[in-house]
């Protein structure tokens, strides 16, 4: 599904040395987010840094949200993941998209200006309107969880 989303360019670098986010292929779910930096950043093992993207989006529709997810190659091969594990962008957020970058690996990683550090995925959202009850209709699972169904 496609939907227009308002986007503000906050840095002169965007659209010049740093391209606007695009879907890499027709079927891509994620838009790669690039580090909007003046100079490379060294991220030592165990360190976390908050990277600007030079962009803000205003999703506007409360039925949507965006998530910031790690890129699998960076995460698996270099241990570069997100300090908050997953970022959630609210539909009413209008500030700069920020990427918390965590080096959970064992070697220093250099983040270059314009490097694709994470990906943005827009998702549908349902806001709950709580209906307070004292009993739930019973289910096969009931209150069982956390391995209740076994491992094999
Ligand atoms: O990786 C992220 C996560 C969040 N945000 C922005 C968008 C989001 O809408 C806002 C608040 O995020 P969240 O609700 O996860 O953080 P919080 O610690 O609960 O802050 P707040 O009290 O502002 O809601 O921060 C980012 O730019 N990047
Ligand atoms: Mg919050």
PDB file of C-alpha atoms and ligand atoms in Angstrom:
ATOM      1  CA  UNK A   1       0.000   0.000   0.000  1.00  0.00           C
ATOM      2  CA  UNK A   2       1.262   3.512  -0.727  1.00  0.00           C
ATOM      3  CA  UNK A   3       0.503   6.641   1.210  1.00  0.00           C
ATOM      4  CA  UNK A   4       1.763  10.224   1.026  1.00  0.00           C
ATOM      5  CA  UNK A   5       3.693  11.243   4.153  1.00  0.00           C
ATOM      6  CA  UNK A   6       4.889  14.790   4.814  1.00  0.00           C
ATOM      7  CA  UNK A   7       8.667  15.085   5.029  1.00  0.00           C
ATOM      8  CA  UNK A   8      10.813  18.068   6.023  1.00  0.00           C
ATOM      9  CA  UNK A   9      14.442  18.407   5.016  1.00  0.00           C
ATOM     10  CA  UNK A  10      16.394  19.785   7.991  1.00  0.00           C
ATOM     11  CA  UNK A  11      19.931  19.719   6.630  1.00  0.00           C
ATOM     12  CA  UNK A  12      21.537  21.200   3.504  1.00  0.00           C
ATOM     13  CA  UNK A  13      23.270  17.866   2.957  1.00  0.00           C
ATOM     14  CA  UNK A  14      20.000  16.073   2.194  1.00  0.00           C
ATOM     15  CA  UNK A  15      19.360  15.823  -1.531  1.00  0.00           C
ATOM     16  CA  UNK A  16      23.045  16.607  -2.192  1.00  0.00           C
ATOM     17  CA  UNK A  17      25.752  14.412  -0.675  1.00  0.00           C
ATOM     18  CA  UNK A  18      23.118  12.526   1.334  1.00  0.00           C
ATOM     19  CA  UNK A  19      20.224  11.175  -0.761  1.00  0.00           C
ATOM     20  CA  UNK A  20      16.616  11.252   0.402  1.00  0.00           C
ATOM     21  CA  UNK A  21      15.426   7.870   1.713  1.00  0.00           C
ATOM     22  CA  UNK A  22      14.015   5.634  -0.992  1.00  0.00           C
ATOM     23  CA  UNK A  23      12.792   2.059  -1.201  1.00  0.00           C
ATOM     24  CA  UNK A  24      15.753   0.068  -2.577  1.00  0.00           C
ATOM     25  CA  UNK A  25      13.484  -2.301  -4.529  1.00  0.00           C
ATOM     26  CA  UNK A  26       9.833  -2.366  -5.522  1.00  0.00           C
ATOM     27  CA  UNK A  27       9.043  -4.807  -2.723  1.00  0.00           C
ATOM     28  CA  UNK A  28      11.121  -3.200   0.041  1.00  0.00           C
ATOM     29  CA  UNK A  29       9.288  -2.656   3.318  1.00  0.00           C
ATOM     30  CA  UNK A  30      11.951  -0.374   4.734  1.00  0.00           C
ATOM     31  CA  UNK A  31      13.467   2.951   3.742  1.00  0.00           C
ATOM     32  CA  UNK A  32      17.135   3.108   4.686  1.00  0.00           C
ATOM     33  CA  UNK A  33      17.974   5.986   7.023  1.00  0.00           C
ATOM     34  CA  UNK A  34      21.349   7.659   6.578  1.00  0.00           C
ATOM     35  CA  UNK A  35      23.529   9.255   9.229  1.00  0.00           C
ATOM     36  CA  UNK A  36      23.500  13.003   8.560  1.00  0.00           C
ATOM     37  CA  UNK A  37      27.020  13.748   9.803  1.00  0.00           C
ATOM     38  CA  UNK A  38      29.756  16.277   9.004  1.00  0.00           C
ATOM     39  CA  UNK A  39      32.513  13.800   9.819  1.00  0.00           C
ATOM     40  CA  UNK A  40      32.856  10.093  10.587  1.00  0.00           C
ATOM     41  CA  UNK A  41      32.067   8.917  14.128  1.00  0.00           C
ATOM     42  CA  UNK A  42      34.026   6.144  15.838  1.00  0.00           C
ATOM     43  CA  UNK A  43      31.753   3.897  17.840  1.00  0.00           C
ATOM     44  CA  UNK A  44      33.730   1.803  20.315  1.00  0.00           C
ATOM     45  CA  UNK A  45      32.433  -1.603  21.460  1.00  0.00           C
ATOM     46  CA  UNK A  46      29.608  -1.105  23.953  1.00  0.00           C
ATOM     47  CA  UNK A  47      29.109   2.567  23.008  1.00  0.00           C
ATOM     48  CA  UNK A  48      25.817   4.130  21.902  1.00  0.00           C
ATOM     49  CA  UNK A  49      25.406   7.356  19.961  1.00  0.00           C
ATOM     50  CA  UNK A  50      22.352   9.303  18.823  1.00  0.00           C
ATOM     51  CA  UNK A  51      22.595  10.005  15.097  1.00  0.00           C
ATOM     52  CA  UNK A  52      20.647  12.742  13.335  1.00  0.00           C
ATOM     53  CA  UNK A  53      19.075  11.930   9.960  1.00  0.00           C
ATOM     54  CA  UNK A  54      18.502  15.506   8.773  1.00  0.00           C
ATOM     55  CA  UNK A  55      14.844  14.637   8.215  1.00  0.00           C
ATOM     56  CA  UNK A  56      11.534  14.881   9.990  1.00  0.00           C
ATOM     57  CA  UNK A  57       8.269  13.280   8.986  1.00  0.00           C
ATOM     58  CA  UNK A  58       4.764  14.059  10.161  1.00  0.00           C
ATOM     59  CA  UNK A  59       2.724  10.887   9.808  1.00  0.00           C
ATOM     60  CA  UNK A  60      -0.448  12.678  10.974  1.00  0.00           C
ATOM     61  CA  UNK A  61      -2.728   9.621  10.722  1.00  0.00           C
ATOM     62  CA  UNK A  62      -3.089   7.980  14.199  1.00  0.00           C
ATOM     63  CA  UNK A  63      -3.777   4.745  12.338  1.00  0.00           C
ATOM     64  CA  UNK A  64      -0.117   4.639  11.294  1.00  0.00           C
ATOM     65  CA  UNK A  65       3.264   4.655  13.010  1.00  0.00           C
ATOM     66  CA  UNK A  66       6.801   4.241  11.850  1.00  0.00           C
ATOM     67  CA  UNK A  67       9.352   1.907  13.351  1.00  0.00           C
ATOM     68  CA  UNK A  68      13.113   2.252  13.117  1.00  0.00           C
ATOM     69  CA  UNK A  69      14.690  -1.174  12.782  1.00  0.00           C
ATOM     70  CA  UNK A  70      18.293  -2.357  12.467  1.00  0.00           C
ATOM     71  CA  UNK A  71      19.690  -3.306   9.073  1.00  0.00           C
ATOM     72  CA  UNK A  72      20.372  -7.030   9.113  1.00  0.00           C
ATOM     73  CA  UNK A  73      23.835  -6.814   7.534  1.00  0.00           C
ATOM     74  CA  UNK A  74      25.103  -4.204  10.009  1.00  0.00           C
ATOM     75  CA  UNK A  75      23.537  -5.985  12.956  1.00  0.00           C
ATOM     76  CA  UNK A  76      24.674  -9.491  12.103  1.00  0.00           C
ATOM     77  CA  UNK A  77      28.110  -8.815  10.662  1.00  0.00           C
ATOM     78  CA  UNK A  78      29.214  -5.764  12.655  1.00  0.00           C
ATOM     79  CA  UNK A  79      27.048  -5.770  15.794  1.00  0.00           C
ATOM     80  CA  UNK A  80      25.631  -2.362  14.896  1.00  0.00           C
ATOM     81  CA  UNK A  81      22.070  -2.317  16.184  1.00  0.00           C
ATOM     82  CA  UNK A  82      19.807   0.203  17.918  1.00  0.00           C
ATOM     83  CA  UNK A  83      20.322   1.462  21.466  1.00  0.00           C
ATOM     84  CA  UNK A  84      16.577   1.277  21.989  1.00  0.00           C
ATOM     85  CA  UNK A  85      16.365  -2.055  20.076  1.00  0.00           C
ATOM     86  CA  UNK A  86      13.429  -0.675  18.074  1.00  0.00           C
ATOM     87  CA  UNK A  87      12.517   2.974  17.560  1.00  0.00           C
ATOM     88  CA  UNK A  88       8.857   3.976  17.435  1.00  0.00           C
ATOM     89  CA  UNK A  89       7.828   7.164  15.658  1.00  0.00           C
ATOM     90  CA  UNK A  90       4.441   8.434  16.806  1.00  0.00           C
ATOM     91  CA  UNK A  91       2.011   9.805  14.242  1.00  0.00           C
ATOM     92  CA  UNK A  92       2.089  13.220  15.968  1.00  0.00           C
ATOM     93  CA  UNK A  93       5.912  13.471  16.217  1.00  0.00           C
ATOM     94  CA  UNK A  94       7.337  16.326  14.168  1.00  0.00           C
ATOM     95  CA  UNK A  95      10.926  16.388  15.390  1.00  0.00           C
ATOM     96  CA  UNK A  96      14.012  15.103  13.637  1.00  0.00           C
ATOM     97  CA  UNK A  97      14.165  11.356  13.072  1.00  0.00           C
ATOM     98  CA  UNK A  98      16.985  10.187  15.318  1.00  0.00           C
ATOM     99  CA  UNK A  99      18.728   6.826  15.254  1.00  0.00           C
ATOM    100  CA  UNK A 100      20.204   5.467  18.463  1.00  0.00           C
ATOM    101  CA  UNK A 101      23.137   3.418  17.264  1.00  0.00           C
ATOM    102  CA  UNK A 102      24.682   0.797  19.571  1.00  0.00           C
ATOM    103  CA  UNK A 103      27.858  -1.109  18.893  1.00  0.00           C
ATOM    104  CA  UNK A 104      27.153  -4.419  20.602  1.00  0.00           C
ATOM    105  CA  UNK A 105      30.139  -5.955  18.746  1.00  0.00           C
ATOM    106  CA  UNK A 106      33.742  -6.427  19.804  1.00  0.00           C
ATOM    107  CA  UNK A 107      35.459  -4.007  17.414  1.00  0.00           C
ATOM    108  CA  UNK A 108      35.253  -0.267  16.855  1.00  0.00           C
ATOM    109  CA  UNK A 109      32.918   0.660  14.003  1.00  0.00           C
ATOM    110  CA  UNK A 110      33.262   3.856  11.983  1.00  0.00           C
ATOM    111  CA  UNK A 111      29.999   5.485  10.934  1.00  0.00           C
ATOM    112  CA  UNK A 112      30.576   7.508   7.780  1.00  0.00           C
ATOM    113  CA  UNK A 113      28.499  10.551   6.797  1.00  0.00           C
ATOM    114  CA  UNK A 114      25.600   9.322   4.669  1.00  0.00           C
ATOM    115  CA  UNK A 115      25.977   5.721   5.835  1.00  0.00           C
ATOM    116  CA  UNK A 116      22.744   3.752   5.890  1.00  0.00           C
ATOM    117  CA  UNK A 117      22.466   2.933   9.587  1.00  0.00           C
ATOM    118  CA  UNK A 118      18.879   1.733  10.058  1.00  0.00           C
ATOM    119  CA  UNK A 119      15.579   1.430   8.250  1.00  0.00           C
ATOM    120  CA  UNK A 120      12.189   3.059   8.639  1.00  0.00           C
ATOM    121  CA  UNK A 121       9.062   0.938   8.272  1.00  0.00           C
ATOM    122  CA  UNK A 122       5.546   2.394   8.313  1.00  0.00           C
ATOM    123  CA  UNK A 123       2.969   0.180   9.946  1.00  0.00           C
ATOM    124  CA  UNK A 124      -0.765   0.297  10.668  1.00  0.00           C
ATOM    125  CA  UNK A 125      -1.708   0.937  14.296  1.00  0.00           C
ATOM    126  CA  UNK A 126      -4.842   0.210  16.288  1.00  0.00           C
ATOM    127  CA  UNK A 127      -5.424   2.390  19.362  1.00  0.00           C
ATOM    128  CA  UNK A 128      -7.182   0.460  22.131  1.00  0.00           C
ATOM    129  CA  UNK A 129     -10.357   1.697  23.744  1.00  0.00           C
ATOM    130  CA  UNK A 130     -10.413  -0.389  26.941  1.00  0.00           C
ATOM    131  CA  UNK A 131     -13.586  -2.213  27.760  1.00  0.00           C
ATOM    132  CA  UNK A 132     -13.240  -3.022  31.499  1.00  0.00           C
ATOM    133  CA  UNK A 133     -14.438  -6.564  32.373  1.00  0.00           C
ATOM    134  CA  UNK A 134     -14.012  -8.850  35.395  1.00  0.00           C
ATOM    135  CA  UNK A 135     -13.805 -12.153  33.474  1.00  0.00           C
ATOM    136  CA  UNK A 136     -12.570 -13.021  29.988  1.00  0.00           C
ATOM    137  CA  UNK A 137     -14.287 -15.648  27.877  1.00  0.00           C
ATOM    138  CA  UNK A 138     -12.095 -18.744  28.388  1.00  0.00           C
ATOM    139  CA  UNK A 139      -9.531 -19.801  25.781  1.00  0.00           C
ATOM    140  CA  UNK A 140      -7.428 -22.933  25.218  1.00  0.00           C
ATOM    141  CA  UNK A 141      -4.287 -21.037  26.361  1.00  0.00           C
ATOM    142  CA  UNK A 142      -5.844 -19.217  29.279  1.00  0.00           C
ATOM    143  CA  UNK A 143      -3.075 -17.620  31.373  1.00  0.00           C
ATOM    144  CA  UNK A 144      -0.325 -19.949  30.109  1.00  0.00           C
ATOM    145  CA  UNK A 145       2.652 -18.282  28.489  1.00  0.00           C
ATOM    146  CA  UNK A 146       6.440 -17.986  28.575  1.00  0.00           C
ATOM    147  CA  UNK A 147       7.119 -21.494  27.239  1.00  0.00           C
ATOM    148  CA  UNK A 148       3.824 -23.023  28.377  1.00  0.00           C
ATOM    149  CA  UNK A 149       3.449 -24.920  25.078  1.00  0.00           C
ATOM    150  CA  UNK A 150       6.941 -26.482  25.307  1.00  0.00           C
ATOM    151  CA  UNK A 151       9.980 -26.136  23.066  1.00  0.00           C
ATOM    152  CA  UNK A 152       9.648 -29.048  20.580  1.00  0.00           C
TER     153      UNK A 152
HETATM  154  O1  LIG B   1      14.485   5.711  17.647  1.00  0.00           O
HETATM  155  C1  LIG B   1      13.723   6.667  17.845  1.00  0.00           C
HETATM  156  C2  LIG B   1      12.674   6.608  18.776  1.00  0.00           C
HETATM  157  C3  LIG B   1      11.876   7.729  18.958  1.00  0.00           C
HETATM  158  N1  LIG B   1      12.095   8.861  18.235  1.00  0.00           N
HETATM  159  C4  LIG B   1      11.210  10.012  18.399  1.00  0.00           C
HETATM  160  C5  LIG B   1       9.871   9.776  17.708  1.00  0.00           C
HETATM  161  C6  LIG B   1       8.938   9.394  18.811  1.00  0.00           C
HETATM  162  O2  LIG B   1       7.609   9.743  18.494  1.00  0.00           O
HETATM  163  C7  LIG B   1       9.502  10.180  19.979  1.00  0.00           C
HETATM  164  C8  LIG B   1       9.203   9.594  21.308  1.00  0.00           C
HETATM  165  O3  LIG B   1       9.633   8.257  21.318  1.00  0.00           O
HETATM  166  P1  LIG B   1       9.210   7.261  22.489  1.00  0.00           P
HETATM  167  O4  LIG B   1       7.783   7.455  22.840  1.00  0.00           O
HETATM  168  O5  LIG B   1       9.655   5.907  22.106  1.00  0.00           O
HETATM  169  O6  LIG B   1      10.188   7.762  23.650  1.00  0.00           O
HETATM  170  P2  LIG B   1       9.878   8.212  25.133  1.00  0.00           P
HETATM  171  O7  LIG B   1      11.112   7.967  25.880  1.00  0.00           O
HETATM  172  O8  LIG B   1       8.603   7.577  25.621  1.00  0.00           O
HETATM  173  O9  LIG B   1       9.710   9.783  24.941  1.00  0.00           O
HETATM  174  P3  LIG B   1       8.391  10.691  25.050  1.00  0.00           P
HETATM  175  O10 LIG B   1       8.194  10.919  26.504  1.00  0.00           O
HETATM  176  O11 LIG B   1       8.749  11.936  24.284  1.00  0.00           O
HETATM  177  O12 LIG B   1       7.262   9.949  24.408  1.00  0.00           O
HETATM  178  O13 LIG B   1      10.926  10.193  19.769  1.00  0.00           O
HETATM  179  C9  LIG B   1      13.115   8.911  17.292  1.00  0.00           C
HETATM  180  O14 LIG B   1      13.333   9.909  16.616  1.00  0.00           O
HETATM  181  N2  LIG B   1      13.899   7.815  17.136  1.00  0.00           N
HETATM  182 MG1  LIG B   2       6.724   7.909  24.641  1.00  0.00          MG
END
